[in-house]
Amino acid sequence: MGNKKRNIISIILVVLMGLVIVSMVKTQKMARYEKLGLSEYEKGNNKQAINYFSKGIEYDPKDASLYNNRGLAYYNLEQYDKAIADYTKAIEIKPDFADAYYNRGLAYFRKGSSYNLEPRKKAISDFTKAIELRPDFVDAYYNRALAYTEQIHYHHKYKTIPPKFPSEDMDNYNKALLDYYKVLDLDPSYILAYQGMGNLFYRHGDWDLATKAYNKALNHKDEILRKVGEEGLAGVYNSRGRNYLAAGKLKEAISDFTKAIEYYKKGANKEVGLSKNVTNALAHRTIAAWELGKWEDTIKYADETIKVKESNPKRYGKATFYYFTKGRCYYKLGKYDEAILNLEKALSEPKYGMDAEARLWLGRVYKKKGDKRKAKEKIEEALELYNKKIEEADEYSLHKVYLKRGLCYLELDEFDKAISDFKETIKRRVFADKTGNHTNYYLDAHKYIGIAYMRAGNRDKAEEYFKKTIELAKERGFEEVIKAVSYTHLRAHETSLHLVC
């Protein structure tokens, strides 16, 4: 009996020892795969890192760190849904995992956009939870501030009469500002907080304050590079460039966008390519060159944008607008065949909103080429489309459509109708007169009324509106508009003098 009992105990001990050995082997293999995964992750080999982390999870499916780390690799590959799923699993296993909440917040932030704010709101919730778990989590404060910042925009204030920021915007503005101050309180060397403040001031329409904040950040470029790399530094230049563009400082904007593009290229992820954010810098640089009247530069920048977009349309979007822009530039340069080619290319993608405007510009091109029949046909097609747009437009966008329909009437020499439409734009000053905008429709409406009167032979009324346009442009610091209108004003005088003679 004693021998039998000892044999049973021995068997149990052998089994337990076997289980311990199996557990140790599993733990060792899990640790090995985690170490290999981290090594590949640090080298930027995210796909290989995922393979190793996945093997580690097979050996220990209850290890929260493995899910969190695999989520980081998915995040770097811009596979945000998979990253979120892994972070969520890590949180289920370890509910007080502050880093997993923070990382999931970053993934939600990247999933969102200015047109899809819900993921950004989820990001705020996750950053808040991370801060609750770790009250000194400086990165969580910073990124929560960015998420609050993204909820507001100076365009929002033009949705009411008179213009006023919604209370929700102002609430987010104040929360963001408090978080940026908290970041600097926790870590005075956290230079990116100044970029964040710049973004906040930009979105509130405070261009000068924004510029000062961006300048403060860019005085520490090396620190930014160390913390967030070339892509992060590109983002600071891109942000300041966008602020310069809104403020009408077009040359400065082009300089910053060019630097941003250079750093985006230097910081390209070898597994996923150029950051999608590069298209923002490329697009805005093209717009700034157009606003400056630098037609050849605009074509060059548009071509660079087209090259990136057409390398991967699913990732970077369609190039339609940039063919439209090139067409307008070729018209300005008197290269009408090239203009037609590019405008027709823009029309090949009607869902991108170039349908009416491209036809209007084609009409102008054919007019210059002396093909009156084709010019009339295209402008009337544009006019018909704008008639429909006016029926469908809300009060927030009517000022734009009236101005563009007015341009159709202007090209058809129907001056009374053109002037009537331009005056409809002027009536909607609350929407049309935006100081931070690529096009000031209120100012343009005055200019085009002057041109309409000039073409109709009414010198006095033309001069009245040209003077008013120059006055408005001076108030807003639109130097290029002042030059262009002054030239048109001079031509009006010369035309009148010639007619008198």
mmCIF file with all atom_site columns, C-alpha atoms in Angstrom, residues 343-435:
data_model
loop_
_atom_site.group_PDB
_atom_site.id
_atom_site.type_symbol
_atom_site.label_atom_id
_atom_site.label_alt_id
_atom_site.label_comp_id
_atom_site.label_asym_id
_atom_site.label_entity_id
_atom_site.label_seq_id
_atom_site.pdbx_PDB_ins_code
_atom_site.Cartn_x
_atom_site.Cartn_y
_atom_site.Cartn_z
_atom_site.occupancy
_atom_site.B_iso_or_equiv
_atom_site.pdbx_formal_charge
_atom_site.auth_seq_id
_atom_site.auth_comp_id
_atom_site.auth_asym_id
_atom_site.auth_atom_id
_atom_site.pdbx_PDB_model_num
ATOM 1  C CA . LEU A 1 343 ? -9.917  70.883 -68.845 1.00 0.00 ? 343 LEU A CA 1
ATOM 2  C CA . GLU A 1 344 ? -11.362 67.940 -70.771 1.00 0.00 ? 344 GLU A CA 1
ATOM 3  C CA . LYS A 1 345 ? -9.332  65.639 -68.507 1.00 0.00 ? 345 LYS A CA 1
ATOM 4  C CA . ALA A 1 346 ? -10.959 67.303 -65.482 1.00 0.00 ? 346 ALA A CA 1
ATOM 5  C CA . LEU A 1 347 ? -14.393 66.748 -67.025 1.00 0.00 ? 347 LEU A CA 1
ATOM 6  C CA . SER A 1 348 ? -13.680 63.025 -67.309 1.00 0.00 ? 348 SER A CA 1
ATOM 7  C CA . GLU A 1 349 ? -14.277 62.803 -63.530 1.00 0.00 ? 349 GLU A CA 1
ATOM 8  C CA . PRO A 1 350 ? -17.626 64.645 -63.158 1.00 0.00 ? 350 PRO A CA 1
ATOM 9  C CA . LYS A 1 351 ? -18.285 63.508 -59.588 1.00 0.00 ? 351 LYS A CA 1
ATOM 10 C CA . TYR A 1 352 ? -15.388 65.654 -58.355 1.00 0.00 ? 352 TYR A CA 1
ATOM 11 C CA . GLY A 1 353 ? -17.315 68.885 -58.891 1.00 0.00 ? 353 GLY A CA 1
ATOM 12 C CA . MET A 1 354 ? -15.474 70.308 -61.896 1.00 0.00 ? 354 MET A CA 1
ATOM 13 C CA . ASP A 1 355 ? -18.437 69.835 -64.250 1.00 0.00 ? 355 ASP A CA 1
ATOM 14 C CA . ALA A 1 356 ? -19.760 73.403 -64.370 1.00 0.00 ? 356 ALA A CA 1
ATOM 15 C CA . GLU A 1 357 ? -16.533 75.307 -63.735 1.00 0.00 ? 357 GLU A CA 1
ATOM 16 C CA . ALA A 1 358 ? -14.477 73.351 -66.270 1.00 0.00 ? 358 ALA A CA 1
ATOM 17 C CA . ARG A 1 359 ? -17.141 74.055 -68.907 1.00 0.00 ? 359 ARG A CA 1
ATOM 18 C CA . LEU A 1 360 ? -17.044 77.766 -68.095 1.00 0.00 ? 360 LEU A CA 1
ATOM 19 C CA . TRP A 1 361 ? -13.269 77.808 -68.553 1.00 0.00 ? 361 TRP A CA 1
ATOM 20 C CA . LEU A 1 362 ? -13.526 75.765 -71.746 1.00 0.00 ? 362 LEU A CA 1
ATOM 21 C CA . GLY A 1 363 ? -15.952 78.384 -73.014 1.00 0.00 ? 363 GLY A CA 1
ATOM 22 C CA . ARG A 1 364 ? -13.396 81.082 -72.271 1.00 0.00 ? 364 ARG A CA 1
ATOM 23 C CA . VAL A 1 365 ? -10.697 79.110 -74.104 1.00 0.00 ? 365 VAL A CA 1
ATOM 24 C CA . TYR A 1 366 ? -12.823 78.619 -77.214 1.00 0.00 ? 366 TYR A CA 1
ATOM 25 C CA . LYS A 1 367 ? -13.736 82.303 -77.117 1.00 0.00 ? 367 LYS A CA 1
ATOM 26 C CA . LYS A 1 368 ? -10.028 83.195 -77.226 1.00 0.00 ? 368 LYS A CA 1
ATOM 27 C CA . LYS A 1 369 ? -9.498  80.751 -80.079 1.00 0.00 ? 369 LYS A CA 1
ATOM 28 C CA . GLY A 1 370 ? -12.261 82.516 -82.028 1.00 0.00 ? 370 GLY A CA 1
ATOM 29 C CA . ASP A 1 371 ? -14.669 79.564 -81.972 1.00 0.00 ? 371 ASP A CA 1
ATOM 30 C CA . LYS A 1 372 ? -17.765 81.505 -80.907 1.00 0.00 ? 372 LYS A CA 1
ATOM 31 C CA . ARG A 1 373 ? -20.155 78.607 -81.473 1.00 0.00 ? 373 ARG A CA 1
ATOM 32 C CA . LYS A 1 374 ? -18.184 76.197 -79.261 1.00 0.00 ? 374 LYS A CA 1
ATOM 33 C CA . ALA A 1 375 ? -17.622 78.909 -76.647 1.00 0.00 ? 375 ALA A CA 1
ATOM 34 C CA . LYS A 1 376 ? -21.346 79.662 -76.395 1.00 0.00 ? 376 LYS A CA 1
ATOM 35 C CA . GLU A 1 377 ? -22.175 75.965 -76.240 1.00 0.00 ? 377 GLU A CA 1
ATOM 36 C CA . LYS A 1 378 ? -19.822 75.287 -73.302 1.00 0.00 ? 378 LYS A CA 1
ATOM 37 C CA . ILE A 1 379 ? -20.797 78.412 -71.346 1.00 0.00 ? 379 ILE A CA 1
ATOM 38 C CA . GLU A 1 380 ? -24.509 77.651 -71.773 1.00 0.00 ? 380 GLU A CA 1
ATOM 39 C CA . GLU A 1 381 ? -23.865 74.112 -70.526 1.00 0.00 ? 381 GLU A CA 1
ATOM 40 C CA . ALA A 1 382 ? -22.156 75.616 -67.471 1.00 0.00 ? 382 ALA A CA 1
ATOM 41 C CA . LEU A 1 383 ? -25.034 78.063 -67.002 1.00 0.00 ? 383 LEU A CA 1
ATOM 42 C CA . GLU A 1 384 ? -27.574 75.229 -67.018 1.00 0.00 ? 384 GLU A CA 1
ATOM 43 C CA . LEU A 1 385 ? -25.596 73.364 -64.367 1.00 0.00 ? 385 LEU A CA 1
ATOM 44 C CA . TYR A 1 386 ? -25.331 76.480 -62.192 1.00 0.00 ? 386 TYR A CA 1
ATOM 45 C CA . ASN A 1 387 ? -29.092 77.025 -62.485 1.00 0.00 ? 387 ASN A CA 1
ATOM 46 C CA . LYS A 1 388 ? -29.576 73.567 -60.981 1.00 0.00 ? 388 LYS A CA 1
ATOM 47 C CA . LYS A 1 389 ? -26.966 74.238 -58.307 1.00 0.00 ? 389 LYS A CA 1
ATOM 48 C CA . ILE A 1 390 ? -28.778 77.426 -57.240 1.00 0.00 ? 390 ILE A CA 1
ATOM 49 C CA . GLU A 1 391 ? -32.006 75.445 -56.804 1.00 0.00 ? 391 GLU A CA 1
ATOM 50 C CA . GLU A 1 392 ? -30.203 72.864 -54.650 1.00 0.00 ? 392 GLU A CA 1
ATOM 51 C CA . ALA A 1 393 ? -27.787 75.116 -52.704 1.00 0.00 ? 393 ALA A CA 1
ATOM 52 C CA . ASP A 1 394 ? -28.268 76.064 -49.060 1.00 0.00 ? 394 ASP A CA 1
ATOM 53 C CA . GLU A 1 395 ? -27.817 79.605 -47.787 1.00 0.00 ? 395 GLU A CA 1
ATOM 54 C CA . TYR A 1 396 ? -24.275 78.784 -46.707 1.00 0.00 ? 396 TYR A CA 1
ATOM 55 C CA . SER A 1 397 ? -23.105 78.120 -50.285 1.00 0.00 ? 397 SER A CA 1
ATOM 56 C CA . LEU A 1 398 ? -25.411 80.298 -52.422 1.00 0.00 ? 398 LEU A CA 1
ATOM 57 C CA . HIS A 1 399 ? -22.940 83.194 -52.526 1.00 0.00 ? 399 HIS A CA 1
ATOM 58 C CA . LYS A 1 400 ? -20.442 81.008 -54.419 1.00 0.00 ? 400 LYS A CA 1
ATOM 59 C CA . VAL A 1 401 ? -22.925 79.679 -56.945 1.00 0.00 ? 401 VAL A CA 1
ATOM 60 C CA . TYR A 1 402 ? -24.357 83.129 -57.714 1.00 0.00 ? 402 TYR A CA 1
ATOM 61 C CA . LEU A 1 403 ? -20.877 84.486 -58.367 1.00 0.00 ? 403 LEU A CA 1
ATOM 62 C CA . LYS A 1 404 ? -20.031 81.622 -60.725 1.00 0.00 ? 404 LYS A CA 1
ATOM 63 C CA . ARG A 1 405 ? -23.337 81.869 -62.578 1.00 0.00 ? 405 ARG A CA 1
ATOM 64 C CA . GLY A 1 406 ? -22.704 85.589 -62.847 1.00 0.00 ? 406 GLY A CA 1
ATOM 65 C CA . LEU A 1 407 ? -19.407 84.792 -64.567 1.00 0.00 ? 407 LEU A CA 1
ATOM 66 C CA . CYS A 1 408 ? -21.298 82.732 -67.151 1.00 0.00 ? 408 CYS A CA 1
ATOM 67 C CA . TYR A 1 409 ? -23.611 85.672 -67.872 1.00 0.00 ? 409 TYR A CA 1
ATOM 68 C CA . LEU A 1 410 ? -20.572 87.955 -68.043 1.00 0.00 ? 410 LEU A CA 1
ATOM 69 C CA . GLU A 1 411 ? -18.976 85.737 -70.721 1.00 0.00 ? 411 GLU A CA 1
ATOM 70 C CA . LEU A 1 412 ? -22.264 85.732 -72.657 1.00 0.00 ? 412 LEU A CA 1
ATOM 71 C CA . ASP A 1 413 ? -22.342 89.564 -72.489 1.00 0.00 ? 413 ASP A CA 1
ATOM 72 C CA . GLU A 1 414 ? -25.603 89.478 -70.524 1.00 0.00 ? 414 GLU A CA 1
ATOM 73 C CA . PHE A 1 415 ? -24.366 92.220 -68.240 1.00 0.00 ? 415 PHE A CA 1
ATOM 74 C CA . ASP A 1 416 ? -27.560 93.015 -66.330 1.00 0.00 ? 416 ASP A CA 1
ATOM 75 C CA . LYS A 1 417 ? -27.990 89.378 -65.335 1.00 0.00 ? 417 LYS A CA 1
ATOM 76 C CA . ALA A 1 418 ? -24.319 89.125 -64.398 1.00 0.00 ? 418 ALA A CA 1
ATOM 77 C CA . ILE A 1 419 ? -24.499 92.248 -62.207 1.00 0.00 ? 419 ILE A CA 1
ATOM 78 C CA . SER A 1 420 ? -27.679 90.948 -60.573 1.00 0.00 ? 420 SER A CA 1
ATOM 79 C CA . ASP A 1 421 ? -25.966 87.684 -59.629 1.00 0.00 ? 421 ASP A CA 1
ATOM 80 C CA . PHE A 1 422 ? -22.855 89.441 -58.320 1.00 0.00 ? 422 PHE A CA 1
ATOM 81 C CA . LYS A 1 423 ? -25.085 91.610 -56.154 1.00 0.00 ? 423 LYS A CA 1
ATOM 82 C CA . GLU A 1 424 ? -26.679 88.442 -54.746 1.00 0.00 ? 424 GLU A CA 1
ATOM 83 C CA . THR A 1 425 ? -23.186 87.447 -53.619 1.00 0.00 ? 425 THR A CA 1
ATOM 84 C CA . ILE A 1 426 ? -22.632 90.862 -52.040 1.00 0.00 ? 426 ILE A CA 1
ATOM 85 C CA . LYS A 1 427 ? -25.960 90.540 -50.166 1.00 0.00 ? 427 LYS A CA 1
ATOM 86 C CA . ARG A 1 428 ? -24.563 87.425 -48.503 1.00 0.00 ? 428 ARG A CA 1
ATOM 87 C CA . ARG A 1 429 ? -21.542 89.200 -47.072 1.00 0.00 ? 429 ARG A CA 1
ATOM 88 C CA . VAL A 1 430 ? -21.719 87.205 -43.853 1.00 0.00 ? 430 VAL A CA 1
ATOM 89 C CA . PHE A 1 431 ? -20.765 84.099 -45.852 1.00 0.00 ? 431 PHE A CA 1
ATOM 90 C CA . ALA A 1 432 ? -18.870 85.689 -48.751 1.00 0.00 ? 432 ALA A CA 1
ATOM 91 C CA . ASP A 1 433 ? -16.472 87.980 -46.883 1.00 0.00 ? 433 ASP A CA 1
ATOM 92 C CA . LYS A 1 434 ? -14.060 85.632 -45.138 1.00 0.00 ? 434 LYS A CA 1
ATOM 93 C CA . THR A 1 435 ? -10.690 87.096 -44.252 1.00 0.00 ? 435 THR A CA 1
#
